[in-house]
mmCIF file of C-alpha atoms in Angstrom:
data_model
loop_
_atom_site.group_PDB
_atom_site.id
_atom_site.type_symbol
_atom_site.label_atom_id
_atom_site.label_comp_id
_atom_site.label_asym_id
_atom_site.label_seq_id
_atom_site.Cartn_x
_atom_site.Cartn_y
_atom_site.Cartn_z
ATOM 1 C CA MET A 618 21.815 11.477 -6.995
ATOM 2 C CA LYS A 619 21.608 14.617 -4.813
ATOM 3 C CA ASN A 620 17.859 14.765 -5.417
ATOM 4 C CA ASN A 621 17.557 11.140 -4.264
ATOM 5 C CA HIS A 622 19.405 11.907 -1.023
ATOM 6 C CA LYS A 623 17.228 14.954 -0.326
ATOM 7 C CA LEU A 624 14.052 12.970 -0.926
ATOM 8 C CA PHE A 625 15.069 10.127 1.365
ATOM 9 C CA LYS A 626 16.121 12.582 4.105
ATOM 10 C CA VAL A 627 12.634 14.108 4.016
ATOM 11 C CA ILE A 628 10.980 10.676 4.060
ATOM 12 C CA PHE A 629 13.193 9.492 6.927
ATOM 13 C CA GLY A 630 12.391 12.619 8.925
ATOM 14 C CA VAL A 631 8.662 12.109 8.530
ATOM 15 C CA LEU A 632 9.059 8.441 9.478
ATOM 16 C CA VAL A 633 10.959 9.228 12.677
ATOM 17 C CA MET A 634 9.003 12.275 13.891
ATOM 18 C CA PRO A 635 5.829 10.411 14.951
ATOM 19 C CA VAL A 636 7.944 8.004 17.027
ATOM 20 C CA VAL A 637 9.555 10.953 18.817
ATOM 21 C CA CYS A 638 6.149 12.470 19.438
ATOM 22 C CA TYR A 639 4.958 9.127 20.735
ATOM 23 C CA GLY A 640 7.427 9.322 23.590
ATOM 24 C CA GLN A 641 5.916 12.698 24.559
ATOM 25 C CA GLN A 642 2.327 11.449 24.802
ATOM 26 C CA GLU A 643 0.509 12.217 28.043
ATOM 27 C CA ALA A 644 0.233 9.300 30.450
ATOM 28 C CA GLN A 645 -3.564 9.140 30.320
ATOM 29 C CA ASN A 646 -3.588 8.630 26.558
ATOM 30 C CA TYR A 647 -3.770 5.140 25.098
ATOM 31 C CA SER A 648 -0.454 3.962 23.686
ATOM 32 C CA LEU A 649 1.506 0.887 22.630
ATOM 33 C CA PHE A 650 1.889 -0.082 26.304
ATOM 34 C CA ASN A 651 -1.570 1.137 27.378
ATOM 35 C CA PRO A 652 -3.845 -0.517 24.779
ATOM 36 C CA VAL A 653 -7.297 0.699 23.847
ATOM 37 C CA PRO A 654 -9.853 -1.639 25.526
ATOM 38 C CA HIS A 655 -11.569 -3.963 23.044
ATOM 39 C CA SER A 656 -14.935 -2.388 23.882
ATOM 40 C CA LEU A 657 -13.656 1.024 22.729
ATOM 41 C CA MET A 658 -11.865 -0.055 19.544
ATOM 42 C CA ARG A 659 -12.857 1.520 16.240
ATOM 43 C CA GLU A 660 -14.437 -0.485 13.449
ATOM 44 C CA MET A 661 -11.798 -2.517 11.610
ATOM 45 C CA GLU A 662 -10.391 -0.617 8.603
ATOM 46 C CA THR A 663 -7.906 -2.055 6.102
ATOM 47 C CA ASP A 664 -5.438 -0.613 3.585
ATOM 48 C CA ARG A 665 -6.418 -3.383 1.166
ATOM 49 C CA PRO A 666 -7.779 -4.616 -1.185
ATOM 50 C CA ASP A 667 -7.824 -1.397 -3.237
ATOM 51 C CA VAL A 668 -4.801 0.751 -4.064
ATOM 52 C CA THR A 669 -6.309 3.669 -2.114
ATOM 53 C CA GLU A 670 -4.969 3.416 1.436
ATOM 54 C CA SER A 671 -7.210 3.962 4.460
ATOM 55 C CA PRO A 672 -6.606 7.225 6.391
ATOM 56 C CA TYR A 673 -7.511 5.449 9.661
ATOM 57 C CA THR A 674 -4.875 3.998 11.994
ATOM 58 C CA VAL A 675 -4.879 0.789 14.033
ATOM 59 C CA ASP A 676 -5.966 1.386 17.637
ATOM 60 C CA ALA A 677 -3.103 2.006 20.060
ATOM 61 C CA GLY A 678 -1.660 -1.169 21.544
ATOM 62 C CA HIS A 679 -3.153 -3.455 18.877
ATOM 63 C CA PHE A 680 -1.822 -4.951 15.646
ATOM 64 C CA GLN A 681 -3.311 -5.814 12.269
ATOM 65 C CA TYR A 682 -1.990 -8.313 9.737
ATOM 66 C CA GLU A 683 -2.889 -7.805 6.066
ATOM 67 C CA THR A 684 -1.621 -10.009 3.262
ATOM 68 C CA ASP A 685 -1.891 -11.193 -0.295
ATOM 69 C CA PHE A 686 -2.128 -14.962 -0.039
ATOM 70 C CA VAL A 687 -1.343 -14.991 -3.747
ATOM 71 C CA ARG A 688 -0.666 -12.136 -6.194
ATOM 72 C CA LEU A 689 0.180 -12.458 -9.883
ATOM 73 C CA VAL A 690 1.751 -9.413 -11.547
ATOM 74 C CA LYS A 691 2.165 -9.157 -15.321
ATOM 75 C CA GLU A 692 4.309 -6.401 -16.892
ATOM 76 C CA LYS A 693 5.435 -5.633 -20.423
ATOM 77 C CA SER A 694 7.914 -3.039 -21.679
ATOM 78 C CA GLU A 695 9.490 -2.446 -25.074
ATOM 79 C CA GLU A 696 12.296 -4.890 -24.231
ATOM 80 C CA GLN A 697 10.850 -7.618 -22.018
ATOM 81 C CA LYS A 698 7.850 -9.321 -20.428
ATOM 82 C CA THR A 699 7.849 -10.038 -16.699
ATOM 83 C CA ASN A 700 5.552 -12.356 -14.746
ATOM 84 C CA THR A 701 5.873 -12.261 -10.955
ATOM 85 C CA LEU A 702 4.171 -14.606 -8.482
ATOM 86 C CA LEU A 703 4.090 -13.352 -4.881
ATOM 87 C CA LEU A 704 3.093 -15.502 -1.890
ATOM 88 C CA ASN A 705 2.210 -13.884 1.436
ATOM 89 C CA GLN A 706 3.001 -10.282 0.521
ATOM 90 C CA ALA A 707 2.203 -9.014 4.002
ATOM 91 C CA ASN A 708 1.865 -5.792 5.985
ATOM 92 C CA ILE A 709 2.026 -5.785 9.809
ATOM 93 C CA LYS A 710 0.471 -2.655 11.346
ATOM 94 C CA ILE A 711 1.053 -1.716 15.003
ATOM 95 C CA GLY A 712 -0.799 1.089 16.776
ATOM 96 C CA LEU A 713 1.612 3.370 18.678
ATOM 97 C CA THR A 714 -0.706 6.183 19.769
ATOM 98 C CA LYS A 715 -4.253 7.362 19.211
ATOM 99 C CA SER A 716 -3.380 8.566 15.711
ATOM 100 C CA THR A 717 -0.014 6.985 14.817
ATOM 101 C CA ALA A 718 0.783 3.478 13.582
ATOM 102 C CA ILE A 719 3.940 1.876 12.246
ATOM 103 C CA GLN A 720 3.825 -0.642 9.398
ATOM 104 C CA ILE A 721 6.300 -3.310 8.296
ATOM 105 C CA GLY A 722 5.721 -4.822 4.868
ATOM 106 C CA PHE A 723 7.518 -7.823 3.392
ATOM 107 C CA GLN A 724 7.286 -10.311 0.540
ATOM 108 C CA THR A 725 7.718 -13.824 1.943
ATOM 109 C CA TYR A 726 8.291 -15.468 -1.426
ATOM 110 C CA GLY A 727 8.495 -14.243 -4.996
ATOM 111 C CA ARG A 728 9.053 -16.036 -8.284
ATOM 112 C CA GLN A 729 9.905 -13.842 -11.274
ATOM 113 C CA LYS A 730 10.167 -14.892 -14.908
ATOM 114 C CA GLU A 731 11.613 -12.433 -17.421
ATOM 115 C CA THR A 732 11.367 -12.987 -21.171
ATOM 116 C CA ASP A 733 13.422 -10.997 -23.671
ATOM 117 C CA ILE A 734 11.016 -9.959 -26.438
ATOM 118 C CA VAL A 735 13.646 -9.899 -29.191
ATOM 119 C CA SER A 736 15.587 -13.100 -28.472
ATOM 120 C CA GLY A 737 12.890 -15.040 -26.658
ATOM 121 C CA SER A 738 15.325 -16.056 -23.903
ATOM 122 C CA THR A 739 13.971 -16.388 -20.383
ATOM 123 C CA GLU A 740 15.379 -16.048 -16.871
ATOM 124 C CA THR A 741 13.626 -17.235 -13.706
ATOM 125 C CA THR A 742 14.554 -16.215 -10.159
ATOM 126 C CA HIS A 743 12.910 -16.796 -6.795
ATOM 127 C CA GLY A 744 13.320 -16.053 -3.097
ATOM 128 C CA PHE A 745 12.514 -13.498 -0.387
ATOM 129 C CA GLY A 746 11.333 -10.056 -1.486
ATOM 130 C CA ASP A 747 11.714 -6.435 -0.396
ATOM 131 C CA VAL A 748 10.955 -4.984 3.051
ATOM 132 C CA THR A 749 8.966 -1.742 3.363
ATOM 133 C CA LEU A 750 8.804 0.536 6.426
ATOM 134 C CA ARG A 751 5.879 2.957 6.757
ATOM 135 C CA ILE A 752 4.413 5.330 9.340
ATOM 136 C CA LYS A 753 0.756 6.355 9.154
ATOM 137 C CA GLN A 754 -0.106 9.622 10.898
ATOM 138 C CA ASN A 755 -3.804 10.490 10.899
ATOM 139 C CA LEU A 756 -4.399 14.243 10.828
ATOM 140 C CA ILE A 757 -8.208 14.513 10.642
ATOM 141 C CA GLY A 758 -11.189 12.313 11.411
ATOM 142 C CA ASN A 759 -9.651 9.236 13.020
ATOM 143 C CA ASP A 760 -12.470 8.939 15.589
ATOM 144 C CA GLN A 761 -15.350 11.013 14.285
ATOM 145 C CA GLY A 762 -16.669 13.031 11.364
ATOM 146 C CA ASN A 763 -17.346 12.277 7.717
ATOM 147 C CA PHE A 764 -13.881 13.189 6.441
ATOM 148 C CA ALA A 765 -10.525 11.635 7.302
ATOM 149 C CA LEU A 766 -6.983 12.407 6.101
ATOM 150 C CA ALA A 767 -3.553 10.955 6.882
ATOM 151 C CA LEU A 768 0.109 11.094 5.889
ATOM 152 C CA LEU A 769 1.861 7.819 5.031
ATOM 153 C CA PRO A 770 5.592 8.143 4.196
ATOM 154 C CA TYR A 771 7.491 4.961 3.339
ATOM 155 C CA ILE A 772 10.891 3.552 2.472
ATOM 156 C CA LYS A 773 11.345 0.275 0.572
ATOM 157 C CA LEU A 774 14.574 -1.577 1.373
ATOM 158 C CA PRO A 775 16.119 -3.594 -1.494
ATOM 159 C CA THR A 776 16.306 -6.943 0.317
ATOM 160 C CA SER A 777 14.891 -8.993 -2.564
ATOM 161 C CA THR A 778 16.716 -12.162 -3.614
ATOM 162 C CA TYR A 779 14.418 -12.833 -6.574
ATOM 163 C CA ASP A 780 14.690 -9.309 -8.032
ATOM 164 C CA VAL A 781 18.430 -8.595 -8.120
ATOM 165 C CA THR A 782 17.830 -5.168 -9.704
ATOM 166 C CA SER A 783 15.798 -3.917 -6.735
ATOM 167 C CA ARG A 784 16.863 -0.521 -5.355
ATOM 168 C CA LEU A 785 16.111 1.728 -2.388
ATOM 169 C CA GLU A 786 12.818 3.487 -3.109
ATOM 170 C CA GLY A 787 10.494 5.751 -1.154
ATOM 171 C CA GLY A 788 7.632 8.162 -1.263
ATOM 172 C CA LEU A 789 4.829 9.992 0.487
ATOM 173 C CA ILE A 790 1.183 8.864 0.360
ATOM 174 C CA VAL A 791 -1.748 11.120 1.352
ATOM 175 C CA PRO A 792 -4.979 9.076 1.703
ATOM 176 C CA MET A 793 -8.397 10.685 2.241
ATOM 177 C CA LEU A 794 -11.939 9.378 2.710
ATOM 178 C CA TYR A 795 -15.433 10.898 2.592
ATOM 179 C CA LYS A 796 -18.364 9.083 4.220
ATOM 180 C CA LEU A 797 -21.302 9.722 1.911
ATOM 181 C CA PRO A 798 -25.037 9.259 2.597
ATOM 182 C CA GLY A 799 -26.402 5.741 2.321
ATOM 183 C CA GLU A 800 -23.193 4.172 3.730
ATOM 184 C CA TRP A 801 -21.196 4.891 0.561
ATOM 185 C CA ASN A 802 -17.492 5.655 0.983
ATOM 186 C CA LEU A 803 -15.477 7.762 -1.434
ATOM 187 C CA GLY A 804 -11.707 7.417 -1.160
ATOM 188 C CA PHE A 805 -8.969 9.617 -2.660
ATOM 189 C CA GLN A 806 -5.217 9.333 -2.647
ATOM 190 C CA VAL A 807 -2.329 11.397 -3.965
ATOM 191 C CA GLU A 808 1.187 10.010 -3.875
ATOM 192 C CA VAL A 809 4.698 10.977 -4.956
ATOM 193 C CA ASP A 810 7.316 8.224 -5.309
ATOM 194 C CA ARG A 811 10.991 7.914 -6.190
ATOM 195 C CA LEU A 812 11.249 4.615 -8.091
ATOM 196 C CA LYS A 813 13.672 2.567 -10.155
ATOM 197 C CA ASP A 814 13.207 2.550 -13.922
ATOM 198 C CA LYS A 815 11.771 -0.680 -15.295
ATOM 199 C CA ASP A 816 14.608 -1.700 -17.600
ATOM 200 C CA GLN A 817 17.612 0.022 -16.013
ATOM 201 C CA GLN A 818 19.073 1.004 -12.644
ATOM 202 C CA SER A 819 18.425 4.736 -12.941
ATOM 203 C CA MET A 820 15.642 6.376 -10.937
ATOM 204 C CA HIS A 821 12.572 8.458 -11.737
ATOM 205 C CA THR A 822 9.887 10.403 -9.891
ATOM 206 C CA GLU A 823 6.317 9.189 -10.280
ATOM 207 C CA PHE A 824 2.970 10.757 -9.359
ATOM 208 C CA LEU A 825 -0.103 8.668 -8.502
ATOM 209 C CA GLN A 826 -3.732 9.665 -7.934
ATOM 210 C CA THR A 827 -6.674 7.396 -7.104
ATOM 211 C CA LEU A 828 -10.454 7.506 -6.763
ATOM 212 C CA ALA A 829 -12.318 4.629 -5.091
ATOM 213 C CA LEU A 830 -15.991 4.021 -4.325
ATOM 214 C CA SER A 831 -17.152 1.305 -1.925
ATOM 215 C CA HIS A 832 -20.506 0.092 -0.614
ATOM 216 C CA GLN A 833 -22.004 -2.962 1.032
ATOM 217 C CA LEU A 834 -23.385 -5.334 -1.608
ATOM 218 C CA ILE A 835 -25.072 -7.705 0.816
ATOM 219 C CA LYS A 836 -24.584 -8.331 4.527
ATOM 220 C CA ASN A 837 -20.861 -8.643 5.394
ATOM 221 C CA ILE A 838 -19.730 -8.256 1.749
ATOM 222 C CA ASP A 839 -18.429 -4.940 0.399
ATOM 223 C CA GLY A 840 -17.826 -4.120 -3.244
ATOM 224 C CA ILE A 841 -15.091 -1.728 -4.350
ATOM 225 C CA VAL A 842 -14.522 -0.073 -7.725
ATOM 226 C CA GLU A 843 -11.516 2.120 -8.322
ATOM 227 C CA THR A 844 -9.589 3.982 -10.946
ATOM 228 C CA TYR A 845 -6.147 5.471 -10.699
ATOM 229 C CA TYR A 846 -3.296 6.713 -12.838
ATOM 230 C CA THR A 847 0.466 7.023 -12.537
ATOM 231 C CA TYR A 848 2.624 9.537 -14.364
ATOM 232 C CA ASP A 849 6.359 9.011 -14.866
ATOM 233 C CA LEU A 850 7.874 12.510 -14.834
ATOM 234 C CA LYS A 851 11.071 11.278 -16.497
ATOM 235 C CA ALA A 852 9.622 9.265 -19.371
ATOM 236 C CA HIS A 853 6.452 11.407 -19.569
ATOM 237 C CA GLU A 854 4.512 8.138 -19.510
ATOM 238 C CA LEU A 855 0.911 7.890 -18.280
ATOM 239 C CA SER A 856 -0.614 4.617 -17.079
ATOM 240 C CA ASN A 857 -4.322 4.194 -16.304
ATOM 241 C CA TYR A 858 -5.904 1.442 -14.226
ATOM 242 C CA LEU A 859 -9.393 0.098 -13.591
ATOM 243 C CA ASN A 860 -9.763 -1.978 -10.435
ATOM 244 C CA ALA A 861 -12.478 -4.066 -8.806
ATOM 245 C CA ALA A 862 -12.533 -6.069 -5.566
ATOM 246 C CA ILE A 863 -14.792 -7.613 -2.965
ATOM 247 C CA GLN A 864 -14.140 -7.869 0.773
ATOM 248 C CA ILE A 865 -15.940 -10.391 2.978
ATOM 249 C CA GLU A 866 -16.228 -9.958 6.753
ATOM 250 C CA VAL A 867 -15.893 -13.542 7.999
ATOM 251 C CA ALA A 868 -15.722 -12.507 11.668
ATOM 252 C CA LYS A 869 -15.506 -9.234 13.594
ATOM 253 C CA ASP A 870 -11.733 -8.951 13.165
ATOM 254 C CA PHE A 871 -11.149 -11.152 10.110
ATOM 255 C CA LYS A 872 -11.788 -10.340 6.432
ATOM 256 C CA LEU A 873 -11.103 -12.071 3.109
ATOM 257 C CA ASP A 874 -10.801 -10.310 -0.246
ATOM 258 C CA ALA A 875 -10.091 -10.824 -3.930
ATOM 259 C CA GLY A 876 -9.685 -8.500 -6.874
ATOM 260 C CA VAL A 877 -7.915 -7.248 -9.965
ATOM 261 C CA ASN A 878 -5.899 -4.105 -10.800
ATOM 262 C CA TYR A 879 -5.978 -3.892 -14.586
ATOM 263 C CA GLY A 880 -3.641 -1.567 -16.449
ATOM 264 C CA ILE A 881 -5.246 -0.253 -19.631
ATOM 265 C CA GLN A 882 -2.057 0.522 -21.589
ATOM 266 C CA HIS A 883 0.090 -2.372 -22.811
ATOM 267 C CA HIS A 884 2.978 -1.299 -20.564
ATOM 268 C CA ALA A 885 0.804 -0.970 -17.427
ATOM 269 C CA GLU A 886 0.822 -3.742 -14.820
ATOM 270 C CA LYS A 887 -1.964 -6.292 -14.506
ATOM 271 C CA ASN A 888 -2.471 -7.576 -10.926
ATOM 272 C CA TYR A 889 -4.646 -10.475 -9.782
ATOM 273 C CA PHE A 890 -4.843 -11.299 -6.057
ATOM 274 C CA VAL A 891 -6.540 -13.078 -3.156
ATOM 275 C CA GLY A 892 -5.860 -11.925 0.402
ATOM 276 C CA ALA A 893 -6.963 -11.433 3.985
ATOM 277 C CA SER A 894 -6.826 -9.094 6.997
ATOM 278 C CA TYR A 895 -6.788 -9.954 10.711
ATOM 279 C CA ARG A 896 -6.828 -7.648 13.749
ATOM 280 C CA HIS A 897 -5.915 -8.431 17.351
#
């Protein structure tokens, strides 16, 4: 329990610090109340559809809305099978300064069906999901260069009405991106999380690392392939994933996407989704 409190104090401090710094920005800098002109905005970058987050922030004074229209999550442990349907799992991103953005994530509707493997009994719940607060602080390469890096701490609040076992969780994400020759992009991410155990209310620490490669397939359509793994330090359990997605630029500030995150081990999640991103 003491370790949990220490972790969340660190996460909270990193969440709050950029907001404090924001108030100290020089007047001539673009900010939430002095938006970047549309003619000077960076190319639209999204944190979806792959697991690897983008190290780039939303331009100051602008917002971006990213969502799963529909996401199906399948899980299986030694004791139960769980199927979860999520509708409008969204993330609102607001640019505070040149290199800082706040994010508010929420699950509009979730329907979860749990099946006990031994008895065969089932339980179905539905309702509003969890709320997640995140701050993205770009450290390198937000405006220029072939390498970018950011810090992305988060806290997930247990507001879910469909998952009554939900608990306060949090972590720190470090996304990176290399721009390679030929308009190829190579993304990396390392992440440390404090999460609830699958079948009980106790907590564990989990490490995640990703590798993603993206490239334009044809005009306005990008293809993304990705692999990542998670390691549960408590259960000493490794989960490997192979992911694939496409992202279609419908308009300058509007993109559609679809993809799959496929866990290789029997206990690893399988995710199937269709979503979109919009910037204003």
